[in-house]
């Protein structure tokens, strides 16, 4: 990225929350020149309280940032109020995520999905501007009258309809592929999990592919499928887009066709980064399960992949899995996608769950004997 745009960050005073906000900002091409934290950033008028808002205004005058990044999803009125007070553009969490996706979308499908999500974002905000203009709180709408505002809405709606048509075409194509696979009788395994958990690294380890992995968030934005040979049985593996907390509903909607792969998956490998603190993993696990549940995947079709054990230890991974309540499922397995540790056992588990060659208890019992 050429020049980084300067940003003041407003977020919660929690280490991992700050860390995530900074990596999101980084991925969108901003450099944080100052962080302001507040326990409550969902207050009605400005998101933050009046005093904090005034403080932000002072900081903007002093530091002259390009934007304020606000680590919450703000209502259009809040965005407007804060921007008017501080005289600087506000990028809320929703827009930040949209900006990253826009930068990274490389396939036709993900590009259409992102454009559609952006239109929906703009539409919600434009509605608010028109409402304010009508209530006399804000002069005109981009200096336009009611007639022009209506034309603007019609235009957005028309563009959204065109994009939806295109997306449907892509979906049909995807469905065709899916049908072909189903006809070939191939079971599908989908990788899912929070962004940066290591899905693509695991995908590469399982398939021998060399798909791009990365330290930043949202490295993968489109589903990618490969077939592998699981001890004589052909199986398809999907790498998918990562999840994040506070992902707006319409973004999940925009990516639905990609994530739909979860619905059709015979098995979902939910990848967790066990090198993180247990409370952090808990939040990410909950966000991931929320999304997975939307696709009606029953719990019994999930394998919990306790990834990155090379950075911690097998004992620690099991201990955390116990605290998270997923150890009892007997569908949790410690691995390192990076070093290849336990990848063969993961393949065994996957195989046995797909083909029921042996019971779960046998597998987990054997693992315990091997001191897995
Ligand atoms: N030490 C260690 N690092 C790992 C392991 N698996 C993945 N990583 C690292 O974690 C980072 C994220 O890995 P990715 O595979 O890109 O993660 P992802 O889940 O595909 O992320 P998104 O595509 O953004 O959703 C990269 O820097 C990887 O090298 C592991 O088992 N051990
Ligand atoms: Mg990835």
CSV table of C-alpha atoms and ligand atoms in Angstrom, one decimal:
chain,number,residue,atom,x,y,z
A,1,UNK,CA,0.0,0.0,0.0
A,2,UNK,CA,1.4,3.4,-1.0
A,3,UNK,CA,0.7,5.9,1.7
A,4,UNK,CA,-1.1,4.8,4.8
A,5,UNK,CA,-3.9,7.1,5.8
A,6,UNK,CA,-3.7,8.4,9.4
A,7,UNK,CA,-6.4,7.4,11.8
A,8,UNK,CA,-7.4,8.0,15.4
A,9,UNK,CA,-8.9,4.8,16.8
A,10,UNK,CA,-11.8,4.7,19.2
A,11,UNK,CA,-12.3,1.3,20.9
A,12,UNK,CA,-12.8,-0.6,24.2
A,13,UNK,CA,-10.0,-0.7,26.8
A,14,UNK,CA,-9.5,-4.5,26.3
A,15,UNK,CA,-6.2,-5.7,25.0
A,16,UNK,CA,-7.4,-8.2,22.5
A,17,UNK,CA,-10.1,-5.9,21.2
A,18,UNK,CA,-7.5,-3.2,20.6
A,19,UNK,CA,-5.3,-5.7,18.9
A,20,UNK,CA,-8.1,-6.8,16.6
A,21,UNK,CA,-9.1,-3.2,15.8
A,22,UNK,CA,-5.4,-2.4,14.9
A,23,UNK,CA,-5.1,-5.4,12.6
A,24,UNK,CA,-8.4,-4.5,10.9
A,25,UNK,CA,-7.2,-0.9,10.4
A,26,UNK,CA,-3.8,-2.2,9.2
A,27,UNK,CA,-5.5,-4.4,6.6
A,28,UNK,CA,-7.6,-1.5,5.3
A,29,UNK,CA,-4.5,0.6,4.9
A,30,UNK,CA,-4.6,2.9,7.9
A,31,UNK,CA,-2.0,3.7,10.5
A,32,UNK,CA,-3.2,4.4,14.0
A,33,UNK,CA,-1.6,7.5,15.3
A,34,UNK,CA,-3.6,7.6,18.6
A,35,UNK,CA,-5.9,5.2,20.4
A,36,UNK,CA,-8.7,6.5,22.6
A,37,UNK,CA,-10.5,3.9,24.7
A,38,UNK,CA,-13.8,4.0,26.5
A,39,UNK,CA,-15.7,1.4,28.3
A,40,UNK,CA,-19.0,2.3,26.6
A,41,UNK,CA,-18.9,3.3,22.9
A,42,UNK,CA,-22.5,2.6,22.0
A,43,UNK,CA,-24.0,5.8,23.5
A,44,UNK,CA,-26.9,7.3,21.6
A,45,UNK,CA,-25.7,10.7,20.3
A,46,UNK,CA,-22.0,10.2,19.4
A,47,UNK,CA,-21.3,6.6,20.3
A,48,UNK,CA,-19.1,8.0,23.0
A,49,UNK,CA,-20.2,10.4,25.7
A,50,UNK,CA,-20.3,14.2,25.1
A,51,UNK,CA,-17.0,14.8,27.0
A,52,UNK,CA,-15.1,12.1,25.0
A,53,UNK,CA,-16.6,13.5,21.8
A,54,UNK,CA,-15.2,16.9,22.6
A,55,UNK,CA,-11.8,15.4,23.5
A,56,UNK,CA,-11.8,13.7,20.1
A,57,UNK,CA,-12.6,17.0,18.4
A,58,UNK,CA,-9.5,18.5,20.1
A,59,UNK,CA,-7.4,15.5,19.1
A,60,UNK,CA,-8.5,15.9,15.5
A,61,UNK,CA,-7.4,19.6,15.6
A,62,UNK,CA,-4.1,18.6,17.1
A,63,UNK,CA,-3.2,15.5,15.1
A,64,UNK,CA,-5.0,16.1,11.8
A,65,UNK,CA,-5.9,12.5,11.0
A,66,UNK,CA,-7.6,11.5,7.8
A,67,UNK,CA,-10.3,9.6,9.6
A,68,UNK,CA,-11.5,8.5,13.0
A,69,UNK,CA,-11.9,4.7,13.1
A,70,UNK,CA,-14.8,3.8,15.4
A,71,UNK,CA,-14.6,0.2,16.5
A,72,UNK,CA,-18.4,-0.3,16.7
A,73,UNK,CA,-21.2,-0.4,14.2
A,74,UNK,CA,-22.6,3.1,14.4
A,75,UNK,CA,-26.1,4.2,13.4
A,76,UNK,CA,-26.2,6.7,10.6
A,77,UNK,CA,-27.2,9.5,13.0
A,78,UNK,CA,-24.3,8.8,15.3
A,79,UNK,CA,-21.9,8.8,12.4
A,80,UNK,CA,-23.3,12.1,11.2
A,81,UNK,CA,-23.3,13.7,14.7
A,82,UNK,CA,-19.7,12.7,15.4
A,83,UNK,CA,-18.4,13.7,11.9
A,84,UNK,CA,-20.1,17.1,12.2
A,85,UNK,CA,-18.6,17.7,15.6
A,86,UNK,CA,-15.1,16.6,14.8
A,87,UNK,CA,-15.1,17.8,11.2
A,88,UNK,CA,-13.5,14.6,10.0
A,89,UNK,CA,-14.7,11.4,8.3
A,90,UNK,CA,-15.7,8.6,10.5
A,91,UNK,CA,-15.1,5.0,9.5
A,92,UNK,CA,-17.1,2.6,11.7
A,93,UNK,CA,-16.4,-1.1,12.1
A,94,UNK,CA,-18.8,-2.0,9.4
A,95,UNK,CA,-17.2,0.3,6.8
A,96,UNK,CA,-13.7,-0.7,7.9
A,97,UNK,CA,-14.6,-4.4,7.1
A,98,UNK,CA,-16.2,-3.4,3.8
A,99,UNK,CA,-13.0,-1.5,2.9
A,100,UNK,CA,-10.8,-4.5,3.6
A,101,UNK,CA,-13.1,-6.8,1.6
A,102,UNK,CA,-13.0,-4.3,-1.3
A,103,UNK,CA,-9.2,-4.2,-1.3
A,104,UNK,CA,-9.0,-8.0,-1.3
A,105,UNK,CA,-11.9,-9.2,-3.4
A,106,UNK,CA,-10.3,-10.9,-6.3
A,107,UNK,CA,-12.9,-13.2,-7.8
A,108,UNK,CA,-15.9,-11.9,-9.8
A,109,UNK,CA,-18.2,-13.4,-7.1
A,110,UNK,CA,-16.6,-11.7,-4.2
A,111,UNK,CA,-16.4,-8.4,-6.1
A,112,UNK,CA,-20.1,-8.4,-6.7
A,113,UNK,CA,-20.8,-9.5,-3.2
A,114,UNK,CA,-18.8,-6.5,-1.9
A,115,UNK,CA,-20.4,-4.0,-4.2
A,116,UNK,CA,-23.8,-5.2,-3.1
A,117,UNK,CA,-22.9,-4.9,0.6
A,118,UNK,CA,-21.5,-1.4,-0.1
A,119,UNK,CA,-24.7,-0.3,-1.8
A,120,UNK,CA,-26.7,-1.6,1.2
A,121,UNK,CA,-24.5,0.4,3.5
A,122,UNK,CA,-24.8,3.5,1.5
A,123,UNK,CA,-28.6,3.1,1.2
A,124,UNK,CA,-29.1,2.9,4.9
A,125,UNK,CA,-27.0,6.1,5.4
A,126,UNK,CA,-28.7,7.9,2.5
A,127,UNK,CA,-32.1,7.2,4.0
A,128,UNK,CA,-30.9,8.8,7.3
A,129,UNK,CA,-29.6,11.8,5.5
A,130,UNK,CA,-32.9,12.3,3.7
A,131,UNK,CA,-34.8,11.8,7.0
A,132,UNK,CA,-32.6,14.5,8.7
A,133,UNK,CA,-33.1,16.8,5.7
A,134,UNK,CA,-36.8,16.4,5.9
A,135,UNK,CA,-36.8,17.0,9.6
A,136,UNK,CA,-34.9,20.2,8.8
A,137,UNK,CA,-31.8,19.1,10.8
A,138,UNK,CA,-29.6,18.9,7.8
A,139,UNK,CA,-29.9,21.2,4.8
A,140,UNK,CA,-30.8,19.2,1.7
A,141,UNK,CA,-29.5,15.9,0.6
A,142,UNK,CA,-26.1,16.4,-1.1
A,143,UNK,CA,-27.8,19.8,-1.7
A,144,UNK,CA,-30.6,18.0,-3.5
A,145,UNK,CA,-34.4,18.3,-3.1
A,146,UNK,CA,-36.9,15.5,-2.5
A,147,UNK,CA,-37.3,14.7,-6.1
A,148,UNK,CA,-33.5,14.3,-6.6
A,149,UNK,CA,-33.2,12.2,-3.5
A,150,UNK,CA,-35.9,9.9,-4.8
A,151,UNK,CA,-34.0,9.6,-8.1
A,152,UNK,CA,-30.9,8.8,-6.1
A,153,UNK,CA,-32.7,6.0,-4.2
A,154,UNK,CA,-34.1,4.6,-7.4
A,155,UNK,CA,-30.6,4.6,-8.9
A,156,UNK,CA,-29.1,2.7,-6.0
A,157,UNK,CA,-32.0,0.2,-6.1
A,158,UNK,CA,-31.5,-0.3,-9.8
A,159,UNK,CA,-27.8,-0.9,-9.3
A,160,UNK,CA,-28.5,-3.3,-6.5
A,161,UNK,CA,-30.9,-5.3,-8.6
A,162,UNK,CA,-28.4,-5.6,-11.5
A,163,UNK,CA,-25.8,-6.9,-9.0
A,164,UNK,CA,-28.2,-9.3,-7.5
A,165,UNK,CA,-28.9,-10.8,-11.0
A,166,UNK,CA,-25.2,-11.2,-11.6
A,167,UNK,CA,-24.7,-12.8,-8.2
A,168,UNK,CA,-27.6,-15.2,-8.9
A,169,UNK,CA,-25.8,-16.3,-12.1
A,170,UNK,CA,-22.7,-17.0,-10.1
A,171,UNK,CA,-24.8,-18.9,-7.6
A,172,UNK,CA,-26.3,-21.0,-10.3
A,173,UNK,CA,-22.8,-21.8,-11.5
A,174,UNK,CA,-21.8,-22.8,-8.0
A,175,UNK,CA,-24.9,-24.9,-7.6
A,176,UNK,CA,-24.1,-26.7,-10.9
A,177,UNK,CA,-20.7,-27.6,-9.6
A,178,UNK,CA,-22.2,-28.7,-6.4
A,179,UNK,CA,-24.7,-31.0,-8.2
A,180,UNK,CA,-21.9,-32.4,-10.3
A,181,UNK,CA,-20.0,-33.3,-7.1
A,182,UNK,CA,-23.0,-34.7,-5.5
A,183,UNK,CA,-23.6,-36.9,-8.5
A,184,UNK,CA,-20.1,-38.0,-8.4
A,185,UNK,CA,-21.0,-39.0,-4.8
A,186,UNK,CA,-18.1,-37.1,-3.3
A,187,UNK,CA,-18.5,-36.0,0.3
A,188,UNK,CA,-17.4,-32.4,1.1
A,189,UNK,CA,-15.5,-31.1,4.1
A,190,UNK,CA,-15.6,-27.4,4.7
A,191,UNK,CA,-13.0,-25.5,6.7
A,192,UNK,CA,-14.5,-22.7,8.8
A,193,UNK,CA,-13.4,-20.4,11.6
A,194,UNK,CA,-12.4,-16.9,12.7
A,195,UNK,CA,-10.1,-15.0,10.4
A,196,UNK,CA,-6.4,-15.9,11.0
A,197,UNK,CA,-7.2,-19.2,12.8
A,198,UNK,CA,-5.2,-21.0,10.1
A,199,UNK,CA,-7.8,-22.4,7.7
A,200,UNK,CA,-5.8,-21.9,4.6
A,201,UNK,CA,-2.6,-23.2,6.2
A,202,UNK,CA,-4.6,-26.3,7.1
A,203,UNK,CA,-6.1,-26.5,3.7
A,204,UNK,CA,-2.6,-26.4,2.2
A,205,UNK,CA,-1.5,-29.1,4.7
A,206,UNK,CA,-4.4,-31.3,3.7
A,207,UNK,CA,-4.3,-30.8,0.0
A,208,UNK,CA,-0.6,-30.0,-0.8
A,209,UNK,CA,-1.8,-26.7,-2.3
A,210,UNK,CA,0.0,-23.4,-1.9
A,211,UNK,CA,-2.8,-21.0,-1.4
A,212,UNK,CA,-1.9,-17.6,0.1
A,213,UNK,CA,-1.9,-17.5,3.9
A,214,UNK,CA,-1.2,-14.4,5.9
A,215,UNK,CA,-0.8,-12.8,9.3
A,216,UNK,CA,-3.4,-10.1,8.6
A,217,UNK,CA,-7.1,-10.6,8.8
A,218,UNK,CA,-9.3,-11.7,5.9
A,219,UNK,CA,-6.6,-13.2,3.7
A,220,UNK,CA,-9.1,-15.5,2.0
A,221,UNK,CA,-12.2,-14.0,0.5
A,222,UNK,CA,-13.5,-16.7,-1.8
A,223,UNK,CA,-14.2,-20.4,-1.4
A,224,UNK,CA,-11.7,-22.7,-2.9
A,225,UNK,CA,-12.3,-26.4,-3.4
A,226,UNK,CA,-9.8,-29.3,-4.0
A,227,UNK,CA,-10.2,-33.0,-3.9
A,228,UNK,CA,-7.9,-35.1,-1.8
A,229,UNK,CA,-7.4,-38.8,-1.4
A,230,UNK,CA,-8.3,-39.9,2.1
A,231,UNK,CA,-6.7,-43.3,2.3
A,232,UNK,CA,-8.4,-44.5,-0.9
A,233,UNK,CA,-11.6,-42.4,-0.7
A,234,UNK,CA,-11.9,-39.2,-2.7
A,235,UNK,CA,-13.1,-36.2,-0.6
A,236,UNK,CA,-13.6,-32.6,-1.5
A,237,UNK,CA,-12.2,-29.9,0.8
A,238,UNK,CA,-13.4,-26.2,0.9
A,239,UNK,CA,-11.4,-23.3,2.2
A,240,UNK,CA,-13.8,-20.5,3.2
A,241,UNK,CA,-13.8,-16.8,4.2
A,242,UNK,CA,-13.0,-16.1,7.8
A,243,UNK,CA,-15.5,-14.9,10.4
A,244,UNK,CA,-15.2,-11.9,12.7
A,245,UNK,CA,-17.3,-10.6,15.6
A,246,UNK,CA,-19.8,-7.9,15.0
A,247,UNK,CA,-20.0,-8.8,11.3
A,248,UNK,CA,-23.1,-7.0,10.0
A,249,UNK,CA,-26.0,-9.3,9.0
A,250,UNK,CA,-26.1,-8.1,5.4
A,251,UNK,CA,-22.4,-8.9,5.0
A,252,UNK,CA,-23.2,-12.5,5.9
A,253,UNK,CA,-26.0,-12.2,3.5
A,254,UNK,CA,-23.7,-10.9,0.8
A,255,UNK,CA,-21.4,-13.8,1.3
A,256,UNK,CA,-24.1,-16.3,1.7
A,257,UNK,CA,-23.5,-18.1,-1.6
A,258,UNK,CA,-19.9,-18.7,-0.6
A,259,UNK,CA,-20.8,-19.7,2.9
A,260,UNK,CA,-23.6,-21.9,1.6
A,261,UNK,CA,-20.9,-24.5,1.1
A,262,UNK,CA,-21.3,-25.0,4.9
A,263,UNK,CA,-24.9,-26.1,4.4
A,264,UNK,CA,-23.9,-28.7,1.9
A,265,UNK,CA,-20.8,-29.9,3.7
A,266,UNK,CA,-20.8,-33.4,5.1
A,267,UNK,CA,-18.5,-32.2,7.7
A,268,UNK,CA,-17.2,-28.8,9.0
A,269,UNK,CA,-13.7,-28.5,10.4
A,270,UNK,CA,-14.0,-25.5,12.8
A,271,UNK,CA,-10.4,-24.2,13.1
A,272,UNK,CA,-9.4,-22.5,16.4
A,273,UNK,CA,-6.2,-20.8,17.3
A,274,UNK,CA,-5.3,-22.4,20.6
A,275,UNK,CA,-2.2,-20.2,21.1
A,276,UNK,CA,-4.5,-17.4,22.1
A,277,UNK,CA,-5.9,-16.8,25.6
A,278,UNK,CA,-8.9,-18.9,26.5
A,279,UNK,CA,-11.3,-16.0,26.8
A,280,UNK,CA,-10.3,-14.7,23.4
A,281,UNK,CA,-10.8,-18.2,21.9
A,282,UNK,CA,-14.2,-18.3,23.6
A,283,UNK,CA,-15.4,-15.1,21.9
A,284,UNK,CA,-14.1,-16.3,18.5
A,285,UNK,CA,-15.6,-19.8,19.0
A,286,UNK,CA,-19.0,-18.2,19.8
A,287,UNK,CA,-18.9,-15.9,16.8
A,288,UNK,CA,-17.9,-18.8,14.5
A,289,UNK,CA,-20.7,-21.0,15.9
A,290,UNK,CA,-23.2,-18.2,15.4
A,291,UNK,CA,-22.4,-18.1,11.7
A,292,UNK,CA,-22.2,-21.9,11.3
A,293,UNK,CA,-25.6,-22.3,13.0
A,294,UNK,CA,-27.1,-19.9,10.5
A,295,UNK,CA,-26.3,-22.5,7.9
A,296,UNK,CA,-28.0,-25.2,9.9
A,297,UNK,CA,-25.0,-27.3,10.5
A,298,UNK,CA,-25.8,-29.7,13.4
A,299,UNK,CA,-23.2,-29.9,16.2
A,300,UNK,CA,-22.5,-33.5,15.4
A,301,UNK,CA,-21.1,-32.5,12.0
A,302,UNK,CA,-18.4,-30.3,13.5
A,303,UNK,CA,-14.8,-31.3,14.2
A,304,UNK,CA,-13.0,-28.8,16.5
A,305,UNK,CA,-9.5,-28.4,15.1
A,306,UNK,CA,-7.3,-27.1,17.9
A,307,UNK,CA,-4.7,-25.5,15.7
A,308,UNK,CA,-1.3,-23.9,16.3
A,309,UNK,CA,-0.3,-26.3,19.1
A,310,UNK,CA,3.3,-25.8,18.1
A,311,UNK,CA,3.0,-22.4,19.7
A,312,UNK,CA,1.6,-23.9,22.9
A,313,UNK,CA,1.4,-27.6,23.8
A,314,UNK,CA,-1.0,-30.5,23.4
A,315,UNK,CA,-1.8,-30.4,27.1
A,316,UNK,CA,-2.6,-26.7,27.0
A,317,UNK,CA,-4.8,-27.1,23.9
A,318,UNK,CA,-6.8,-29.9,25.6
A,319,UNK,CA,-7.0,-27.9,28.8
A,320,UNK,CA,-8.5,-24.9,26.8
A,321,UNK,CA,-10.8,-27.2,24.9
A,322,UNK,CA,-12.0,-28.5,28.3
A,323,UNK,CA,-12.7,-25.0,29.5
A,324,UNK,CA,-14.5,-24.2,26.3
A,325,UNK,CA,-16.7,-27.2,26.7
A,326,UNK,CA,-15.8,-28.9,23.4
A,327,UNK,CA,-13.5,-31.6,24.8
A,328,UNK,CA,-16.5,-33.8,25.8
A,329,UNK,CA,-17.7,-33.9,22.3
A,330,UNK,CA,-14.7,-36.2,21.5
A,331,UNK,CA,-14.5,-34.3,18.3
A,332,UNK,CA,-11.7,-32.0,19.3
A,333,UNK,CA,-8.2,-32.7,18.0
A,334,UNK,CA,-4.9,-30.8,18.6
A,335,UNK,CA,-2.9,-30.1,15.4
A,336,UNK,CA,-0.4,-27.8,13.9
A,337,UNK,CA,-1.2,-26.9,10.3
A,338,UNK,CA,2.2,-25.3,10.1
A,339,UNK,CA,4.4,-28.2,11.3
A,340,UNK,CA,2.0,-30.9,10.1
A,341,UNK,CA,1.7,-32.3,13.7
A,342,UNK,CA,-1.3,-34.7,13.9
A,343,UNK,CA,-2.5,-33.9,10.4
A,344,UNK,CA,-2.7,-37.7,9.7
A,345,UNK,CA,-4.8,-38.2,12.8
A,346,UNK,CA,-7.1,-35.4,11.7
A,347,UNK,CA,-7.5,-37.2,8.4
A,348,UNK,CA,-8.3,-40.4,10.2
A,349,UNK,CA,-11.0,-38.6,12.2
A,350,UNK,CA,-12.4,-37.0,9.1
A,351,UNK,CA,-12.5,-40.3,7.3
A,352,UNK,CA,-14.1,-42.2,10.1
A,353,UNK,CA,-16.7,-39.5,10.6
A,354,UNK,CA,-17.5,-39.4,6.9
A,355,UNK,CA,-17.6,-43.1,6.4
A,356,UNK,CA,-18.3,-44.4,9.9
A,357,UNK,CA,-15.6,-47.0,9.4
A,358,UNK,CA,-15.1,-47.1,13.1
A,359,UNK,CA,-16.9,-45.5,16.0
A,360,UNK,CA,-15.8,-42.2,17.6
A,361,UNK,CA,-15.0,-43.8,20.8
A,362,UNK,CA,-12.5,-46.1,19.1
A,363,UNK,CA,-10.8,-43.3,17.4
A,364,UNK,CA,-10.6,-41.0,20.5
A,365,UNK,CA,-9.6,-44.0,22.6
A,366,UNK,CA,-6.8,-44.9,20.3
A,367,UNK,CA,-5.6,-41.3,20.2
A,368,UNK,CA,-5.4,-41.2,24.0
A,369,UNK,CA,-3.3,-44.4,23.9
A,370,UNK,CA,-1.0,-42.9,21.4
A,371,UNK,CA,-0.7,-40.0,23.7
A,372,UNK,CA,-1.8,-37.8,20.7
B,1,LIG,N1,2.7,-21.3,14.5
B,1,LIG,C1,1.7,-21.6,13.7
B,1,LIG,N2,1.2,-20.6,12.9
B,1,LIG,C2,0.1,-21.0,12.1
B,1,LIG,C3,-0.5,-22.3,12.1
B,1,LIG,N3,-1.5,-22.3,11.2
B,1,LIG,C4,-1.5,-21.0,10.7
B,1,LIG,N4,-0.6,-20.2,11.2
B,1,LIG,C5,-0.3,-18.8,10.8
B,1,LIG,O1,-1.4,-18.0,11.1
B,1,LIG,C6,-1.6,-17.0,10.2
B,1,LIG,C7,-3.0,-17.1,9.6
B,1,LIG,O2,-3.1,-18.3,8.8
B,1,LIG,P1,-4.1,-18.4,7.6
B,1,LIG,O3,-4.0,-19.9,7.2
B,1,LIG,O4,-3.9,-17.4,6.6
B,1,LIG,O5,-5.4,-18.2,8.4
B,1,LIG,P2,-6.9,-18.2,7.8
B,1,LIG,O6,-7.8,-18.8,8.8
B,1,LIG,O7,-7.0,-18.8,6.4
B,1,LIG,O8,-7.3,-16.6,7.7
B,1,LIG,P3,-8.3,-15.9,6.8
B,1,LIG,O9,-8.1,-16.3,5.4
B,1,LIG,O10,-8.0,-14.4,7.0
B,1,LIG,O11,-9.7,-16.2,7.3
B,1,LIG,C8,-0.5,-17.2,9.2
B,1,LIG,O12,0.6,-16.3,9.5
B,1,LIG,C9,0.0,-18.6,9.3
B,1,LIG,O13,1.3,-18.8,9.0
B,1,LIG,C10,0.1,-23.2,13.0
B,1,LIG,O14,-0.3,-24.4,13.1
B,1,LIG,N5,1.2,-22.8,13.8
B,2,LIG,MG1,-7.5,-18.1,4.7
